[in-house]
Coordinates of C-alpha atoms in Angstrom, one line a residue:
Chain A
M1 CA 0.0 0.0 0.0
K2 CA 2.8 2.4 0.9
Q3 CA 4.5 1.9 -2.5
L4 CA 1.2 2.4 -4.3
I5 CA 0.5 5.7 -2.5
Q6 CA 4.0 6.9 -3.2
D7 CA 3.8 5.9 -6.9
I8 CA 0.6 7.9 -7.2
F9 CA 1.2 10.9 -5.0
G10 CA 5.1 11.0 -4.8
D11 CA 6.5 12.5 -1.6
C12 CA 6.6 15.7 0.4
K13 CA 5.7 18.8 -1.7
F14 CA 6.8 21.3 1.1
P15 CA 10.6 21.0 1.5
D16 CA 10.6 24.1 3.8
T17 CA 8.8 22.2 6.6
D18 CA 11.9 20.0 7.4
C19 CA 9.7 17.0 7.7
N20 CA 12.1 14.4 6.3
G21 CA 9.6 13.0 3.8
S22 CA 6.0 12.1 4.0
F23 CA 6.4 8.4 5.0
E24 CA 7.6 7.1 8.3
N25 CA 7.2 3.5 9.6
T26 CA 7.4 2.2 13.1
N27 CA 6.6 -1.0 15.0
L28 CA 6.6 0.6 18.5
F29 CA 4.0 -0.8 20.8
K30 CA 2.7 2.6 21.6
F31 CA 3.3 6.0 20.1
H32 CA 1.5 9.4 19.8
V33 CA 0.7 11.8 17.0
C34 CA 0.7 15.6 17.3
D35 CA -0.8 18.0 14.8
P36 CA 1.0 21.3 15.4
P37 CA -1.1 24.5 15.6
P38 CA -1.9 26.1 12.2
E39 CA 0.4 29.0 12.8
H40 CA 3.4 26.6 12.9
N41 CA 2.6 25.6 9.3
K42 CA 4.0 22.1 9.9
P43 CA 2.6 18.7 9.2
A44 CA 1.5 16.1 11.8
K45 CA 4.3 14.1 13.4
I46 CA 5.0 11.1 15.6
V47 CA 5.9 12.2 19.1
S48 CA 6.7 10.6 22.5
D49 CA 4.4 10.8 25.5
I50 CA 6.4 13.7 27.0
D51 CA 5.4 15.9 24.1
E52 CA 2.0 17.4 23.5
Y53 CA -0.2 15.0 21.4
Q54 CA -3.8 14.5 20.4
L55 CA -3.8 10.9 19.2
T56 CA -2.4 7.7 20.8
V57 CA -1.7 4.6 18.7
I58 CA -1.6 1.3 20.4
N59 CA 0.2 -1.5 18.6
N60 CA 0.4 -4.4 21.0
N61 CA 1.2 -6.9 18.4
G62 CA 4.2 -4.9 17.0
H63 CA 2.8 -4.5 13.5
N64 CA 4.7 -2.5 10.9
I65 CA 2.7 0.7 10.9
W66 CA 3.1 3.4 8.2
F67 CA 2.5 7.0 9.2
V68 CA 1.9 9.3 6.2
K69 CA 1.7 13.1 6.6
T70 CA -0.8 14.2 4.1
D71 CA -1.6 17.9 5.0
K72 CA 1.2 20.3 4.4
C73 CA 3.3 17.4 3.1
L74 CA 2.3 14.7 0.7
L75 CA -0.8 16.4 -0.8
E76 CA -0.8 19.8 -2.6
N77 CA -2.6 22.7 -0.9
D78 CA -5.2 23.1 -3.7
K79 CA -7.5 20.4 -2.4
S80 CA -9.2 19.7 0.9
K81 CA -7.5 16.9 2.8
C82 CA -7.1 15.2 6.1
D83 CA -4.0 15.5 8.4
C84 CA -2.5 12.0 8.1
L85 CA -2.8 8.3 7.4
L86 CA -2.0 5.4 9.6
F87 CA -2.0 1.9 8.2
S88 CA -0.9 -1.7 8.7
D89 CA -1.5 -4.6 6.4
E90 CA -4.9 -5.0 7.9
I91 CA -6.2 -1.6 9.0
F92 CA -6.1 1.7 7.1
C93 CA -7.0 5.0 8.9
F94 CA -7.6 8.4 7.4
V95 CA -7.1 10.8 10.4
E96 CA -8.2 14.4 10.9
I97 CA -7.1 16.0 14.1
K98 CA -9.1 18.9 15.5
N99 CA -7.7 20.7 18.5
S100 CA -8.6 24.3 17.8
K101 CA -10.1 26.2 20.7
S102 CA -11.5 28.9 18.4
S103 CA -14.4 27.1 17.0
S104 CA -17.0 24.7 18.4
R105 CA -16.8 20.9 18.2
S106 CA -19.8 20.8 15.8
T107 CA -18.2 23.3 13.4
Q108 CA -14.9 21.3 13.6
R109 CA -16.7 18.0 13.0
A110 CA -18.4 19.3 9.9
K111 CA -15.0 20.6 8.6
A112 CA -13.3 17.3 9.5
I113 CA -16.0 15.2 7.6
E114 CA -15.5 17.4 4.5
Q115 CA -11.6 16.9 4.7
L116 CA -11.9 13.1 5.3
E117 CA -14.4 12.8 2.5
A118 CA -12.2 14.7 0.1
T119 CA -9.2 12.6 0.9
I120 CA -11.1 9.3 0.5
I121 CA -12.5 10.5 -2.8
N122 CA -9.0 11.6 -3.9
F123 CA -7.4 8.2 -3.0
K124 CA -10.2 6.1 -4.5
G125 CA -10.3 8.3 -7.6
N126 CA -6.6 7.6 -8.1
G127 CA -7.4 3.9 -8.2
I128 CA -6.5 2.9 -4.6
N129 CA -8.6 -0.1 -3.7
F130 CA -9.6 -0.5 0.0
S131 CA -11.8 -3.5 -0.5
H132 CA -9.3 -5.9 1.1
I133 CA -8.5 -3.8 4.2
I134 CA -10.5 -2.5 7.2
T135 CA -10.9 1.2 6.4
K136 CA -11.6 3.8 9.0
A137 CA -12.0 7.6 9.0
I138 CA -11.2 9.0 12.4
I139 CA -12.0 12.5 13.7
C140 CA -9.7 13.1 16.7
F141 CA -10.8 15.7 19.3
N142 CA -8.8 16.6 22.4
S143 CA -11.2 14.6 24.6
N144 CA -13.5 11.8 23.6
N145 CA -16.5 12.5 25.8
D146 CA -19.5 10.2 25.4
Y147 CA -22.3 12.7 26.0
P148 CA -25.8 11.7 24.9
I149 CA -26.2 9.9 21.7
Q150 CA -26.2 12.2 18.6
A151 CA -28.5 11.1 15.8
S152 CA -26.6 13.2 13.2
K153 CA -23.3 11.5 14.1
K154 CA -24.9 8.1 13.5
T155 CA -26.3 9.4 10.2
Q156 CA -22.8 10.5 9.1
Q157 CA -21.5 7.1 10.0
A158 CA -24.3 5.5 7.9
I159 CA -23.5 7.8 4.9
F160 CA -19.7 7.0 5.1
A161 CA -20.4 3.3 5.3
E162 CA -22.8 3.4 2.3
K163 CA -20.9 5.8 0.1
Y164 CA -17.3 4.8 0.8
Q165 CA -17.4 1.5 2.8
V166 CA -15.4 3.4 5.4
S167 CA -16.2 3.3 9.1
L168 CA -16.4 6.9 10.5
E169 CA -15.3 7.1 14.1
E170 CA -14.5 9.8 16.7
G171 CA -11.7 9.1 19.2
N172 CA -8.2 9.9 20.3
K173 CA -6.9 6.3 20.3
I174 CA -6.3 3.9 17.4
E175 CA -5.6 0.2 18.0
F176 CA -3.8 -2.0 15.5
Chain B
M1 CA -50.5 11.9 3.5
Q2 CA -49.2 15.4 3.0
S3 CA -50.3 18.8 4.2
R4 CA -48.7 22.2 4.4
L5 CA -48.7 24.6 7.3
I6 CA -47.4 28.2 6.7
V7 CA -47.2 30.5 9.7
K8 CA -46.1 34.1 9.7
N9 CA -45.8 36.5 12.7
F10 CA -47.4 34.3 15.3
G11 CA -45.9 34.5 18.8
P12 CA -42.1 33.7 18.5
I13 CA -42.6 32.5 14.9
D14 CA -41.6 34.9 12.2
F15 CA -42.0 32.6 9.2
V16 CA -42.3 28.8 8.8
D17 CA -43.4 26.7 5.9
L18 CA -43.8 23.1 7.0
D19 CA -44.3 20.1 4.7
L20 CA -46.1 17.7 7.1
R21 CA -46.3 14.0 6.6
N22 CA -47.3 10.9 8.6
V23 CA -44.6 11.2 11.2
N24 CA -43.4 14.7 12.1
V25 CA -40.9 15.7 14.7
F26 CA -40.4 19.3 16.0
I27 CA -37.4 20.2 18.1
G28 CA -36.2 23.5 19.4
P29 CA -35.3 25.4 22.6
Q30 CA -37.9 26.5 25.2
A31 CA -40.2 29.2 23.9
S32 CA -39.1 28.7 20.3
G33 CA -42.7 28.1 19.2
K34 CA -42.6 24.3 18.4
S35 CA -45.5 23.5 20.7
A36 CA -47.5 26.5 19.2
L37 CA -46.9 25.0 15.7
A38 CA -48.0 21.6 16.9
K39 CA -51.1 23.2 18.5
L40 CA -51.9 25.1 15.3
F41 CA -51.6 21.8 13.4
T42 CA -54.1 20.2 15.8
I43 CA -56.5 23.2 15.4
F44 CA -56.3 23.6 11.7
K45 CA -56.5 19.8 11.0
A46 CA -60.1 19.7 12.4
P47 CA -61.5 23.2 11.8
R48 CA -65.2 22.4 12.2
K49 CA -64.6 22.1 15.9
F50 CA -64.9 25.9 15.8
L51 CA -66.1 26.8 12.3
S52 CA -69.5 26.2 10.9
L53 CA -70.4 25.7 7.2
E54 CA -73.6 27.6 7.5
N55 CA -74.2 31.4 8.0
Q56 CA -71.3 32.1 10.3
S57 CA -70.5 35.8 10.0
S58 CA -66.9 36.9 9.6
N59 CA -66.9 38.3 13.2
D60 CA -68.3 35.1 14.6
R61 CA -65.6 33.1 12.8
I62 CA -62.9 35.3 14.2
A63 CA -64.4 35.1 17.7
A64 CA -64.6 31.3 17.4
F65 CA -61.0 31.1 16.1
K66 CA -59.7 33.3 19.0
N67 CA -61.7 31.1 21.4
V68 CA -60.0 28.0 20.2
L69 CA -56.6 29.6 20.4
E70 CA -57.5 30.6 24.0
E71 CA -58.2 26.9 24.7
Y72 CA -54.7 26.1 23.7
N73 CA -53.2 29.0 25.5
I74 CA -51.8 30.7 22.4
V75 CA -54.3 33.5 21.7
S76 CA -51.8 36.1 22.9
F77 CA -49.5 35.0 20.0
L78 CA -51.8 36.6 17.5
K79 CA -50.4 39.8 16.0
L80 CA -51.9 42.4 13.6
N81 CA -49.9 40.9 10.7
T82 CA -50.4 37.2 11.7
E83 CA -50.9 34.9 8.7
I84 CA -51.6 31.2 8.9
I85 CA -52.4 28.9 6.0
Y86 CA -53.2 25.2 6.3
D87 CA -53.7 23.2 3.1
S88 CA -54.6 19.5 2.8
V89 CA -56.7 17.2 0.5
L90 CA -59.6 17.7 2.9
H91 CA -59.6 21.5 3.2
R92 CA -57.7 24.7 3.0
L93 CA -58.0 27.2 5.9
S94 CA -56.3 30.5 6.1
F95 CA -56.2 33.4 8.6
N96 CA -54.9 36.6 7.0
G97 CA -55.6 40.3 7.6
G98 CA -57.9 39.4 10.5
K99 CA -60.1 37.3 8.2
I100 CA -60.7 33.5 8.0
A101 CA -61.1 31.8 4.7
Y102 CA -62.3 28.2 4.7
E103 CA -62.4 26.0 1.6
P104 CA -63.9 22.6 2.6
K105 CA -62.6 20.7 -0.4
L106 CA -64.2 17.3 0.3
Y107 CA -67.5 18.9 1.4
N108 CA -67.5 20.8 -1.9
K109 CA -67.1 17.5 -3.8
I110 CA -70.0 16.0 -1.9
T111 CA -72.3 18.9 -2.7
G112 CA -71.1 18.5 -6.4
L113 CA -72.1 14.9 -6.3
E114 CA -75.4 15.8 -4.7
R115 CA -76.2 18.1 -7.6
L116 CA -75.2 15.5 -10.1
N117 CA -77.5 13.0 -8.4
E118 CA -80.5 15.4 -8.9
E119 CA -80.2 14.5 -12.7
F120 CA -79.2 10.9 -12.0
T121 CA -79.9 9.3 -15.4
L122 CA -78.2 12.1 -17.3
N123 CA -75.1 12.1 -15.0
K124 CA -74.7 8.4 -14.2
D125 CA -71.2 8.1 -15.8
L126 CA -69.9 11.2 -14.0
I127 CA -71.4 10.0 -10.7
Q128 CA -69.5 6.7 -11.2
D129 CA -66.2 8.6 -11.7
Y130 CA -66.9 10.6 -8.6
I131 CA -67.5 7.5 -6.5
I132 CA -64.5 5.7 -7.8
K133 CA -62.3 8.6 -6.9
L134 CA -63.8 8.7 -3.4
C135 CA -63.2 5.0 -3.0
N136 CA -59.6 5.4 -4.0
D137 CA -59.0 8.1 -1.4
Y138 CA -61.3 7.0 1.4
Y139 CA -61.0 3.5 2.7
Q140 CA -63.8 3.6 5.2
F141 CA -66.1 4.9 2.5
E142 CA -65.0 2.2 0.0
E143 CA -65.7 -0.5 2.7
Q144 CA -69.1 0.9 3.7
F145 CA -70.1 1.7 0.1
S146 CA -69.2 -1.8 -1.2
E147 CA -71.2 -3.3 1.7
L148 CA -74.2 -1.1 0.7
L149 CA -74.0 -2.4 -2.9
G150 CA -73.3 -6.0 -1.8
I151 CA -69.9 -6.0 -3.7
E152 CA -67.4 -8.5 -2.4
L153 CA -64.1 -6.7 -2.5
N154 CA -61.9 -9.7 -1.7
N155 CA -58.7 -7.6 -1.2
S156 CA -59.4 -5.8 -4.5
E157 CA -60.8 -2.3 -4.8
I158 CA -63.6 -0.4 -6.5
N159 CA -62.3 0.8 -9.8
E160 CA -63.4 1.6 -13.4
Y161 CA -64.1 -2.2 -13.9
T162 CA -66.5 -2.5 -11.0
E163 CA -70.1 -3.1 -12.2
F164 CA -72.1 0.0 -11.3
N165 CA -75.0 -0.7 -13.7
D166 CA -77.3 -1.5 -10.9
V167 CA -76.5 1.5 -8.7
T168 CA -79.6 3.6 -8.1
S169 CA -80.1 7.2 -7.3
K170 CA -81.2 6.1 -3.8
E171 CA -78.0 4.2 -3.3
V172 CA -76.0 7.2 -4.3
L173 CA -77.9 9.2 -1.7
K174 CA -76.9 6.6 0.9
A175 CA -73.3 6.8 -0.3
L176 CA -73.6 10.5 0.2
Q177 CA -74.7 10.0 3.7
I178 CA -71.7 7.8 4.4
I179 CA -69.2 10.2 2.9
N180 CA -70.9 13.1 4.6
K181 CA -70.5 11.4 8.0
I182 CA -66.8 10.7 7.2
E183 CA -66.3 14.3 6.2
I184 CA -67.8 15.6 9.4
D185 CA -65.7 13.2 11.4
L186 CA -62.5 14.1 9.6
S187 CA -63.2 17.9 9.9
S188 CA -64.2 17.8 13.5
N189 CA -62.7 14.9 15.4
S190 CA -59.5 13.9 13.5
S191 CA -56.9 15.6 15.7
L192 CA -55.9 15.4 19.3
Y193 CA -53.2 17.1 21.3
I194 CA -51.6 15.0 24.0
P195 CA -50.1 17.6 26.3
A196 CA -47.0 17.4 28.4
E197 CA -49.3 17.8 31.5
R198 CA -51.0 14.5 30.7
S199 CA -50.2 12.9 34.0
F200 CA -52.1 15.7 35.7
I201 CA -55.4 14.3 34.4
N202 CA -55.1 11.2 36.5
I203 CA -54.3 13.3 39.6
I204 CA -57.3 15.7 39.2
K205 CA -59.7 13.0 38.0
N206 CA -61.2 12.3 41.4
S207 CA -61.4 15.9 42.5
S208 CA -62.8 17.5 39.3
L209 CA -66.0 18.6 41.0
N210 CA -64.1 20.5 43.7
L211 CA -61.9 22.1 41.1
L212 CA -65.0 23.2 39.1
L213 CA -66.7 24.5 42.3
N214 CA -63.6 26.6 43.2
N215 CA -63.3 27.9 39.6
V216 CA -59.7 26.6 39.4
P217 CA -58.6 27.6 35.9
I218 CA -57.3 24.6 34.0
P219 CA -56.3 25.1 30.4
K220 CA -59.0 23.8 28.2
H221 CA -56.8 21.7 25.9
I222 CA -55.8 19.7 28.9
L223 CA -59.5 19.1 29.7
I224 CA -60.2 18.2 26.0
F225 CA -57.5 15.6 26.3
G226 CA -58.9 14.4 29.6
A227 CA -62.4 14.0 28.0
E228 CA -60.9 12.0 25.2
L229 CA -59.1 9.8 27.8
E230 CA -62.4 9.2 29.5
K231 CA -63.9 7.8 26.3
V232 CA -61.2 5.1 26.0
K233 CA -62.6 1.6 26.6
M234 CA -59.2 -0.1 26.9
K235 CA -58.8 -2.0 30.2
S236 CA -55.2 -3.2 30.2
I237 CA -51.8 -2.4 28.7
D238 CA -48.7 -4.5 28.8
L239 CA -45.9 -2.4 30.2
S240 CA -43.2 -5.1 30.2
F241 CA -41.1 -2.9 27.9
L242 CA -40.5 -0.7 31.0
S243 CA -40.0 -3.5 33.5
N244 CA -40.7 -7.2 33.7
S245 CA -44.3 -8.2 34.6
L246 CA -45.4 -4.5 34.7
S247 CA -48.9 -3.8 33.4
Y248 CA -51.7 -1.3 33.6
R249 CA -55.3 -2.4 34.3
N250 CA -58.5 -0.5 34.8
I251 CA -60.3 -2.2 37.6
N252 CA -63.9 -1.0 38.2
G253 CA -63.0 2.4 36.9
E254 CA -59.8 2.7 38.9
D255 CA -56.5 3.0 37.1
R256 CA -53.9 0.6 38.6
I257 CA -50.4 -0.5 37.9
F258 CA -49.6 -4.2 38.5
I259 CA -46.3 -5.9 39.1
N260 CA -47.2 -9.5 39.0
R261 CA -50.2 -9.7 41.4
D262 CA -49.4 -6.7 43.5
S263 CA -50.9 -3.4 42.5
I264 CA -50.8 0.3 43.3
K265 CA -52.9 3.2 42.1
L266 CA -51.6 4.8 38.9
S267 CA -51.4 8.1 40.8
E268 CA -49.0 6.4 43.2
S269 CA -46.8 4.9 40.5
A270 CA -43.5 6.3 39.1
S271 CA -43.8 9.5 37.2
G272 CA -42.7 7.9 34.0
I273 CA -45.5 5.4 34.2
Q274 CA -48.0 8.2 34.9
S275 CA -46.8 10.0 31.8
I276 CA -46.8 7.0 29.5
V277 CA -50.2 5.4 30.3
P278 CA -52.3 8.3 29.0
V279 CA -50.3 8.3 25.7
L280 CA -50.6 4.6 25.2
L281 CA -54.3 4.5 26.1
I282 CA -55.0 7.0 23.3
V283 CA -52.6 5.5 20.7
L284 CA -53.5 1.8 21.3
S285 CA -57.3 2.4 21.4
H286 CA -57.0 4.3 18.1
N287 CA -55.2 1.4 16.7
I288 CA -58.3 -0.8 17.3
L289 CA -60.7 1.8 15.8
S290 CA -58.3 2.6 12.8
K291 CA -60.2 5.6 11.6
H292 CA -58.1 8.6 10.6
R293 CA -56.5 10.4 13.6
S294 CA -53.8 13.0 13.9
L295 CA -52.1 12.8 17.3
V296 CA -49.7 15.4 18.6
I297 CA -47.6 13.9 21.4
E298 CA -45.8 16.6 23.4
E299 CA -42.5 15.5 24.8
P300 CA -42.9 11.7 24.8
E301 CA -39.7 11.4 26.8
L302 CA -41.2 12.9 30.0
N303 CA -39.7 11.2 33.1
L304 CA -38.4 8.2 31.2
F305 CA -35.1 6.4 31.4
P306 CA -33.3 6.6 28.0
T307 CA -34.0 3.0 26.9
A308 CA -37.6 3.4 27.9
Q309 CA -37.8 6.4 25.6
Y310 CA -36.5 4.2 22.8
E311 CA -38.9 1.4 23.5
L312 CA -41.8 3.8 23.8
I313 CA -41.2 5.2 20.3
K314 CA -40.8 1.7 18.9
L315 CA -44.1 0.7 20.5
I316 CA -46.1 3.8 19.5
E317 CA -44.8 3.6 15.9
S318 CA -45.3 -0.1 15.7
K319 CA -49.0 0.5 16.4
R320 CA -49.4 3.3 14.0
I321 CA -51.4 2.3 10.9
E322 CA -49.9 4.1 7.9
P323 CA -52.6 6.5 6.6
L324 CA -52.6 5.3 2.9
W325 CA -56.2 6.7 2.7
E326 CA -57.5 10.0 3.8
D327 CA -59.9 8.5 6.4
D328 CA -57.8 5.7 7.9
G329 CA -54.5 5.3 9.8
A330 CA -52.7 7.8 12.0
I331 CA -50.5 10.8 11.7
H332 CA -48.1 11.2 14.7
T333 CA -46.5 14.6 15.4
Y334 CA -43.9 14.8 18.2
T335 CA -42.3 17.7 20.0
T336 CA -39.1 16.7 21.9
H337 CA -36.0 17.9 23.6
S338 CA -34.5 14.4 23.9
P339 CA -31.5 13.2 22.0
Y340 CA -32.7 9.6 22.7
I341 CA -36.1 10.3 21.1
I342 CA -34.3 11.8 18.0
S343 CA -32.0 8.8 17.9
A344 CA -34.9 6.4 18.3
F345 CA -36.5 7.9 15.1
N346 CA -33.1 7.8 13.3
N347 CA -32.7 4.1 14.1
L348 CA -36.3 3.2 12.9
L349 CA -35.6 5.2 9.7
Y350 CA -32.3 3.4 9.2
A351 CA -33.9 0.0 9.8
N352 CA -36.4 0.8 7.0
K353 CA -33.5 1.7 4.7
V354 CA -31.5 -1.4 5.6
L355 CA -34.6 -3.6 4.9
N356 CA -35.1 -1.9 1.5
V357 CA -31.4 -2.2 0.5
L358 CA -30.8 -5.7 1.8
G359 CA -34.2 -7.1 0.9
N360 CA -36.2 -9.9 2.4
N361 CA -33.1 -12.1 2.9
K362 CA -32.0 -10.0 5.8
S363 CA -35.4 -9.0 7.2
K364 CA -35.1 -11.7 9.9
D365 CA -31.8 -10.2 11.0
V366 CA -33.3 -6.7 11.0
K367 CA -36.3 -7.9 13.0
T368 CA -34.0 -9.3 15.7
I369 CA -32.9 -5.6 16.2
T370 CA -36.2 -3.9 15.7
T371 CA -39.5 -5.0 14.4
T372 CA -40.6 -1.4 13.9
T373 CA -39.4 0.8 11.0
I374 CA -40.4 4.2 9.6
N375 CA -40.7 4.9 5.9
P376 CA -38.5 8.0 5.2
N377 CA -40.9 9.1 2.6
T378 CA -43.6 9.6 5.2
F379 CA -41.3 11.4 7.7
T380 CA -40.3 15.0 8.4
A381 CA -38.3 16.7 11.2
Y382 CA -37.8 20.4 11.8
Q383 CA -35.9 22.5 14.3
I384 CA -37.6 25.6 15.3
K385 CA -35.4 28.5 16.5
D386 CA -35.2 32.3 16.2
G387 CA -38.6 32.5 14.5
T388 CA -37.9 30.1 11.7
A389 CA -38.0 26.4 11.0
S390 CA -35.3 24.4 9.2
S391 CA -35.5 20.8 8.2
I392 CA -33.1 18.4 10.0
F393 CA -34.0 15.5 7.8
D394 CA -31.8 14.5 4.8
R395 CA -34.4 13.2 2.4
E396 CA -31.8 11.6 0.1
A397 CA -30.1 9.7 3.0
G398 CA -33.4 9.1 4.7
L399 CA -31.9 10.1 8.0
I400 CA -31.8 12.9 10.6
V401 CA -28.8 15.3 10.2
G402 CA -27.2 18.0 12.4
N403 CA -29.5 19.6 14.9
Y404 CA -29.6 21.8 18.0
I405 CA -30.0 18.8 20.3
D406 CA -26.8 17.2 19.0
E407 CA -25.0 20.5 19.2
A408 CA -26.0 20.7 22.9
S409 CA -23.9 17.5 23.4
D410 CA -21.0 19.1 21.6
K411 CA -21.3 22.3 23.7
M412 CA -20.9 20.1 26.8
S413 CA -17.9 18.4 25.3
D414 CA -16.4 21.8 24.4
D415 CA -16.8 22.9 28.0
F416 CA -15.2 19.7 29.3
D417 CA -12.2 20.3 26.9
A418 CA -11.9 23.9 28.1
L419 CA -11.8 22.6 31.8
T420 CA -9.2 20.0 30.8
E421 CA -7.0 22.7 29.3
L422 CA -7.2 24.7 32.5
M423 CA -6.1 21.6 34.5
K424 CA -3.1 21.1 32.1
K425 CA -2.0 24.7 32.8

């Protein structure tokens, strides 16, 4: 999958960000992802637990996991896109991290859905086939509070499942 | 079954244009006007409760209209520039510029048929067309008319191939009597508002004479509901969806709640039970009668645990007969503040979609999850706020989308995040 993505999209388009390329792989049992604030103009990155982070990746079985920086890195700025991808041989995650304090969660969710949708359409439109792999679209907020059930959230999940065969989730933890 | 309600400048409502179907849901903050709209729907659905067809002066009509608004505690919402239009197959009723215009569409058809029948031999073909059209639209009429003619319908319907050669002018007159009765019933008795104060009826039932004696002012729409409740003949309801072995029974005129063999008075039971029983008595007894009824259920969630809210919606909707004809089945309109009620509707809508997409092969699997579904084509949902109404239903997806109730959950999450940030600092 990594090679296919690289063949289609190439590598980092923003050399000024010092990101050392769009693709990183790791088999750490646990690691974290941080999306720096917009004013830093830098892509998402893998960090340790002493740094600030929004997403935790649990990899108890030590799978080889690819981390792909999409926003401000692999993909050009002309299209809407999510922040990063995380995938093993079995699970593929489109990830959008929302940690802004300036807008409400519902506004951020609507924007995140648009970004995830655009990235999925872009990848599928370029011939990437996800039928053999469990595919998720994850909106990551600072906290994952389970306040009363939200019908509209369930509706979005149903639409994603029907349109893209992708399971839409909210959370700040991914398990491989 | 579709109707349209347009309201301008009425209380908190600036302008709304509602496409109403068989299941309608209104959400919105307090004092947004959602209950006022549900009340207007109840009033305008059955206008002959206050309007007469004969010799009612314009002033009398307005007085009667204001009186009925008073009964529902919304007369003070009237403004100089208030405009209300309700349009359905049965009638069109409007209030504009301080005047009421009433077009009783079915009644006009009936009088047209009466005129044709005066020249029966000459108009026999036209009369037949009229009757076929009425049979297509009105199930109760078709049933009673075919019985009158001695036609065995055998799951078929009266259409252009039905033998009408033997129908006489006298039989047409009898048919007119039938449809007239149906028209009066639909125009006068087809709608009922089930208020949030429903449990109050049971509390005041035994002291009503004292309340009357002391001129205690009780809003009339609550009394109207209480009077309807009194007519219900149903003697028992299985409430096991709330708790095992729980049931309601009316023993010698007294409402009691049973758990196995032990019982207590309904007025002594849990508040959720007191709020549910009046709703179910009306909904379930209508299910037996299966004439056309439009029921507005205000806040079905009252005093109920979340799963009970879900089960209640499943039960109420499972008993609703889809009004495929104008004089049969039920329209349910809900006002709610509950995310669980909204999600219950979304689940039933989605169950219908899953059944349609996956077909009969999977119907067993769907039925293990829910036996009740709602057809999205017969559903609408609106949020009322800041004087306007916006649809929260995606007709293409057949599901409920972003709404104020869901945003309230997000607001709570935002506050939690902000507090977490403070702790970090």
